[in-house]
Amino acid sequence: ASPCDRPVPPTAGLSHDKWEIDPAELHLLEELGSGQFGVVRRGKWRGSIDVAVKMMKEGTMSEDDFIEEAKVMTKLQHQNLVQLYGVCSKDRPIYIVTEYMRHGSLLNYLRRHETTLGVNVGLLLDMCIQVCKGMAYLERHNYIHRDLAARNCLVGSENVVKVADFGLARYVLDDQYTSSGGTKFPIKWAPPEVLNYTRFSSKSDVWAYGVLMWEVFTCGKMPYGRLKNTEVVERVQRGLILERPKACFKEVYEVMRKCWAHCPEVRPSFRVLKEQLINVSQGLL
Ligand SMILES: CNC(=O)Nc1cc(-c2cccc(-n3cnc4cc(C(C)(C)C)ccc4c3=O)c2C)cn(C)c1=O
């Protein structure tokens, strides 16, 4: 029958909490590791969809705030963002269910494949461009990551790279992580305005993105080597920046350097970075 024959029920379109996932539809498999919020396991959703399930350890996350935010996060959809499928929030611990990426974190992938990747500048640049596309999408949606780094990106089949755990930093309860003086605060990815005033913005994500590019072109080295956090803060305040990695063309390093402009307004947006990197990659290859 044509749609006009059938009356539209009044509840049509009201989301039946579509970000809420029924745990009965999840089949949990092996453990993938543990992160800021506790254990993460691989799983199957509705029999066939590969998922990763974060099982939130009590007291690690401000859960109610997160569950509210999850409704927004499920709407952020892009081929270079790890998709949030939903949450199981009726029981404790709550589960966060996302898309599964078979090759794990970009940092480990770079370190594991250094010999083959180290000579493939085209692929390294392509990985950076993929992250930039995901971040340009977040920037367009006024969404700040707050902890962009190679460890927080994931690799799938055919060298697909996606940005993970965007925005989750806001819900971490561990002040060793949240306060800039804490032992877990990502000092080496933070610009001056974050170190001094914890002023996060898409331009502080751009600074972190420059460090991520350096991680990619060094195949996963630790930025500033073994320098202590206090030494890094002192150098960054003085305007010292990371040196050009050997594998890195001068044109690519020029883009990296722009991400580390002391003043956030001077740094390029992800939209501009994406165009510049695509131009460089077309010029190189
Ligand atoms: C072999 N394949 C895989 O292992 N695939 C996967 C591994 C993980 C995984 C496993 C263990 C821990 C973490 N992890 C790591 N760092 C995190 C950092 C934060 C912030 C807030 C500090 C940014 C929050 C959560 C996490 C977190 O859950 C992840 C992402 C997630 N996904 C989707 C995979 O496809």
XYZ file of C-alpha atoms and ligand atoms in Angstrom:
320
model
C 0.000 0.000 0.000
C 1.287 3.501 -0.691
C 2.501 5.447 2.403
C -0.507 7.785 2.314
C -2.839 4.786 2.852
C -1.094 3.815 6.086
C -1.445 6.394 8.922
C 1.940 7.385 10.367
C 2.052 6.309 14.062
C 2.655 9.304 16.425
C 5.890 7.716 17.728
C 7.406 7.502 14.229
C 10.947 8.912 14.141
C 11.258 9.131 17.918
C 14.514 7.298 18.466
C 13.819 4.299 20.680
C 17.107 5.158 22.345
C 18.837 3.909 19.198
C 22.204 4.604 20.897
C 21.198 1.965 23.501
C 22.455 -1.537 22.606
C 20.862 -4.681 24.077
C 23.697 -6.681 25.732
C 21.864 -9.864 24.728
C 22.800 -8.990 21.124
C 26.513 -8.941 22.042
C 28.776 -11.991 22.070
C 32.078 -11.128 23.804
C 35.335 -12.680 22.522
C 39.044 -12.234 23.317
C 40.481 -9.328 25.290
C 42.130 -6.649 23.104
C 43.887 -4.818 25.926
C 43.024 -2.233 28.512
C 42.846 1.533 28.282
C 41.972 4.470 30.461
C 38.578 2.989 31.297
C 39.447 -0.668 31.770
C 39.316 -3.830 29.672
C 38.355 -3.788 25.979
C 37.216 -6.986 24.262
C 36.477 -7.960 20.668
C 32.893 -9.060 20.100
C 30.121 -9.844 17.640
C 26.957 -7.722 17.564
C 23.743 -9.251 16.173
C 25.723 -12.358 15.212
C 27.890 -10.883 12.483
C 29.081 -7.302 13.113
C 32.668 -7.114 14.453
C 32.806 -4.743 17.428
C 35.129 -3.642 20.212
C 33.512 -3.388 23.636
C 34.950 -1.137 26.358
C 33.795 -2.441 29.738
C 33.916 0.663 31.925
C 35.716 0.015 35.201
C 33.807 1.616 38.100
C 35.067 5.050 39.056
C 37.123 5.643 35.901
C 34.538 7.717 34.006
C 31.776 10.227 34.735
C 29.231 7.873 33.269
C 26.001 9.874 33.255
C 27.667 12.797 31.462
C 29.158 10.364 28.944
C 25.853 8.557 28.300
C 24.290 11.972 27.529
C 27.149 12.780 25.142
C 26.951 9.328 23.497
C 23.772 10.465 21.694
C 25.823 13.178 19.965
C 28.844 10.917 19.346
C 26.807 8.237 17.550
C 25.877 10.935 15.012
C 29.554 11.677 14.184
C 30.062 9.407 11.169
C 33.053 9.512 8.831
C 35.231 6.893 7.109
C 38.257 8.085 9.132
C 36.555 8.052 12.552
C 36.125 4.865 14.594
C 32.327 4.630 14.675
C 30.566 4.596 18.047
C 27.723 2.086 17.547
C 26.155 2.671 20.967
C 26.229 1.956 24.695
C 24.787 -0.633 27.099
C 23.854 1.701 29.941
C 21.033 -0.161 31.704
C 23.445 -2.167 33.888
C 26.858 -1.569 35.423
C 29.571 -1.713 34.200
C 28.399 0.206 31.148
C 29.670 -1.006 27.769
C 30.822 1.296 24.977
C 30.416 -0.505 21.634
C 32.433 0.690 18.635
C 33.549 -0.515 15.254
C 36.467 -3.029 15.366
C 39.822 -2.267 13.701
C 41.784 -5.460 13.045
C 45.349 -4.031 13.192
C 45.094 -2.176 16.499
C 46.725 1.143 17.361
C 48.570 3.169 14.720
C 51.537 3.565 17.109
C 52.043 -0.190 17.457
C 51.435 -0.669 13.717
C 54.182 1.865 12.861
C 56.631 0.223 15.279
C 55.827 -3.282 14.063
C 56.176 -2.393 10.365
C 59.087 0.072 10.573
C 61.236 -1.790 8.029
C 58.589 -1.876 5.277
C 56.905 1.457 6.183
C 60.118 3.390 6.766
C 60.849 3.394 3.046
C 57.249 3.957 1.902
C 56.894 7.736 2.256
C 53.780 7.664 0.082
C 52.025 5.347 2.529
C 53.185 7.336 5.575
C 51.828 10.514 3.972
C 48.580 8.741 3.074
C 48.122 7.680 6.715
C 48.604 11.313 7.809
C 46.072 12.481 5.209
C 43.487 9.936 6.440
C 43.852 11.186 10.037
C 43.611 14.763 8.737
C 40.321 13.940 6.941
C 38.829 12.508 10.126
C 39.991 15.535 12.109
C 38.678 17.968 9.446
C 35.264 16.310 9.851
C 35.419 16.770 13.668
C 36.571 20.388 13.166
C 33.577 21.003 10.844
C 31.330 19.708 13.626
C 33.087 21.858 16.263
C 34.195 18.694 17.999
C 37.563 18.711 19.844
C 39.479 15.446 20.327
C 41.676 16.576 23.301
C 44.060 13.605 23.040
C 45.013 13.161 19.377
C 48.130 10.971 19.062
C 49.212 7.876 17.113
C 48.272 5.725 20.156
C 44.668 6.966 19.809
C 44.328 6.117 16.114
C 43.531 2.608 14.856
C 44.430 0.679 11.692
C 42.043 -1.521 9.702
C 42.369 -3.580 6.514
C 44.147 -2.048 3.475
C 46.007 0.467 5.654
C 42.823 2.312 6.594
C 43.539 4.643 9.526
C 40.821 6.036 11.773
C 40.762 8.458 14.730
C 39.491 6.828 17.953
C 38.151 7.955 21.337
C 37.542 11.562 20.249
C 36.097 13.685 23.061
C 36.347 10.904 25.673
C 39.085 12.751 27.575
C 36.342 14.969 29.063
C 34.907 12.008 30.992
C 38.100 10.623 32.524
C 37.975 10.873 36.336
C 41.693 10.176 36.917
C 43.249 13.576 37.651
C 46.711 12.154 36.947
C 45.380 12.224 33.367
C 43.179 15.342 33.389
C 45.431 17.840 35.182
C 48.374 19.212 33.182
C 50.618 18.496 36.192
C 49.550 14.845 36.279
C 51.828 11.960 35.340
C 49.437 10.733 32.606
C 48.754 14.140 30.968
C 49.890 13.995 27.295
C 52.427 16.842 27.711
C 54.383 15.994 24.528
C 51.268 16.501 22.354
C 50.149 19.719 24.092
C 50.611 23.302 22.774
C 51.635 26.261 25.043
C 48.038 27.441 25.614
C 47.090 23.952 26.875
C 50.213 23.646 29.051
C 49.555 27.086 30.584
C 45.753 27.416 30.604
C 44.392 23.970 29.490
C 42.700 25.949 26.716
C 41.626 23.152 24.273
C 40.451 23.969 20.754
C 40.584 22.533 17.250
C 43.875 24.481 16.992
C 45.278 22.560 19.973
C 44.222 19.386 18.114
C 46.223 20.781 15.129
C 49.341 21.058 17.328
C 48.843 17.428 18.433
C 48.324 16.465 14.783
C 51.775 17.898 13.949
C 53.263 15.653 16.656
C 51.255 12.706 15.243
C 52.796 13.434 11.791
C 56.240 13.340 13.431
C 55.333 9.989 15.058
C 54.262 8.629 11.656
C 57.423 9.759 9.828
C 59.662 8.342 12.562
C 57.657 5.073 12.523
C 56.593 5.483 16.121
C 59.491 7.121 17.975
C 58.750 8.875 21.259
C 58.666 12.655 20.638
C 61.538 14.509 22.421
C 63.099 11.105 23.196
C 63.740 10.566 26.863
C 63.352 14.244 27.899
C 61.331 14.620 31.118
C 57.941 16.327 30.872
C 59.283 19.397 32.714
C 62.100 19.724 30.141
C 59.620 19.417 27.245
C 57.358 22.110 28.758
C 60.362 24.432 29.100
C 61.439 23.822 25.463
C 57.941 24.208 24.015
C 57.478 27.499 25.914
C 60.790 28.701 24.466
C 59.591 27.831 20.942
C 61.836 24.791 20.370
C 60.168 22.268 18.034
C 60.720 18.656 16.983
C 63.483 18.140 14.393
C 62.759 16.915 10.835
C 62.590 13.073 10.721
C 65.004 11.482 8.186
C 62.138 9.881 6.200
C 60.412 13.251 5.935
C 60.556 15.392 2.766
C 61.172 19.113 3.398
C 57.704 19.961 2.008
C 56.093 17.621 4.535
C 58.184 19.000 7.392
C 57.086 22.531 6.401
C 53.474 21.457 6.968
C 54.389 19.884 10.341
C 56.100 23.108 11.429
C 52.992 25.170 10.689
C 51.074 23.009 13.192
C 53.522 24.137 15.894
C 53.019 27.897 15.543
C 53.138 29.307 19.098
C 49.911 31.236 18.538
C 46.844 29.010 17.892
C 45.325 31.477 15.361
C 48.450 31.207 13.200
C 48.155 27.412 12.933
C 46.288 26.156 9.835
C 42.837 24.537 10.200
C 42.484 20.819 9.422
C 40.553 21.845 6.297
C 43.592 23.825 5.037
C 46.052 21.126 6.220
C 44.153 18.509 4.218
C 44.456 20.558 0.989
C 48.175 21.238 1.603
C 48.987 17.582 2.313
C 47.049 16.374 -0.730
C 48.969 18.889 -2.892
C 52.277 17.688 -1.442
C 51.339 14.038 -2.020
C 50.367 14.753 -5.642
C 53.650 16.622 -6.111
C 55.735 13.807 -4.620
C 54.213 10.787 -6.290
C 43.995 -5.938 17.191
N 42.955 -4.958 17.107
C 42.653 -4.125 18.153
O 43.245 -4.180 19.208
N 41.631 -3.240 17.913
C 41.073 -2.332 18.809
C 41.586 -2.020 20.077
C 40.898 -1.074 20.881
C 41.408 -0.742 22.254
C 41.830 -1.796 23.064
C 42.282 -1.539 24.347
C 42.341 -0.254 24.859
C 41.935 0.804 24.047
N 42.022 2.150 24.550
C 43.216 2.814 24.459
N 43.334 4.093 24.801
C 42.230 4.808 25.259
C 42.388 6.162 25.587
C 41.289 6.898 26.009
C 41.475 8.392 26.324
C 40.231 8.986 26.948
C 42.652 8.576 27.265
C 41.769 9.142 25.014
C 40.031 6.285 26.134
C 39.874 4.932 25.816
C 40.988 4.186 25.368
C 40.884 2.787 25.008
O 39.811 2.158 25.079
C 41.480 0.580 22.739
C 41.093 1.778 21.894
C 39.731 -0.479 20.411
N 39.259 -0.799 19.156
C 38.059 -0.090 18.694
C 39.880 -1.702 18.354
O 39.413 -1.974 17.196
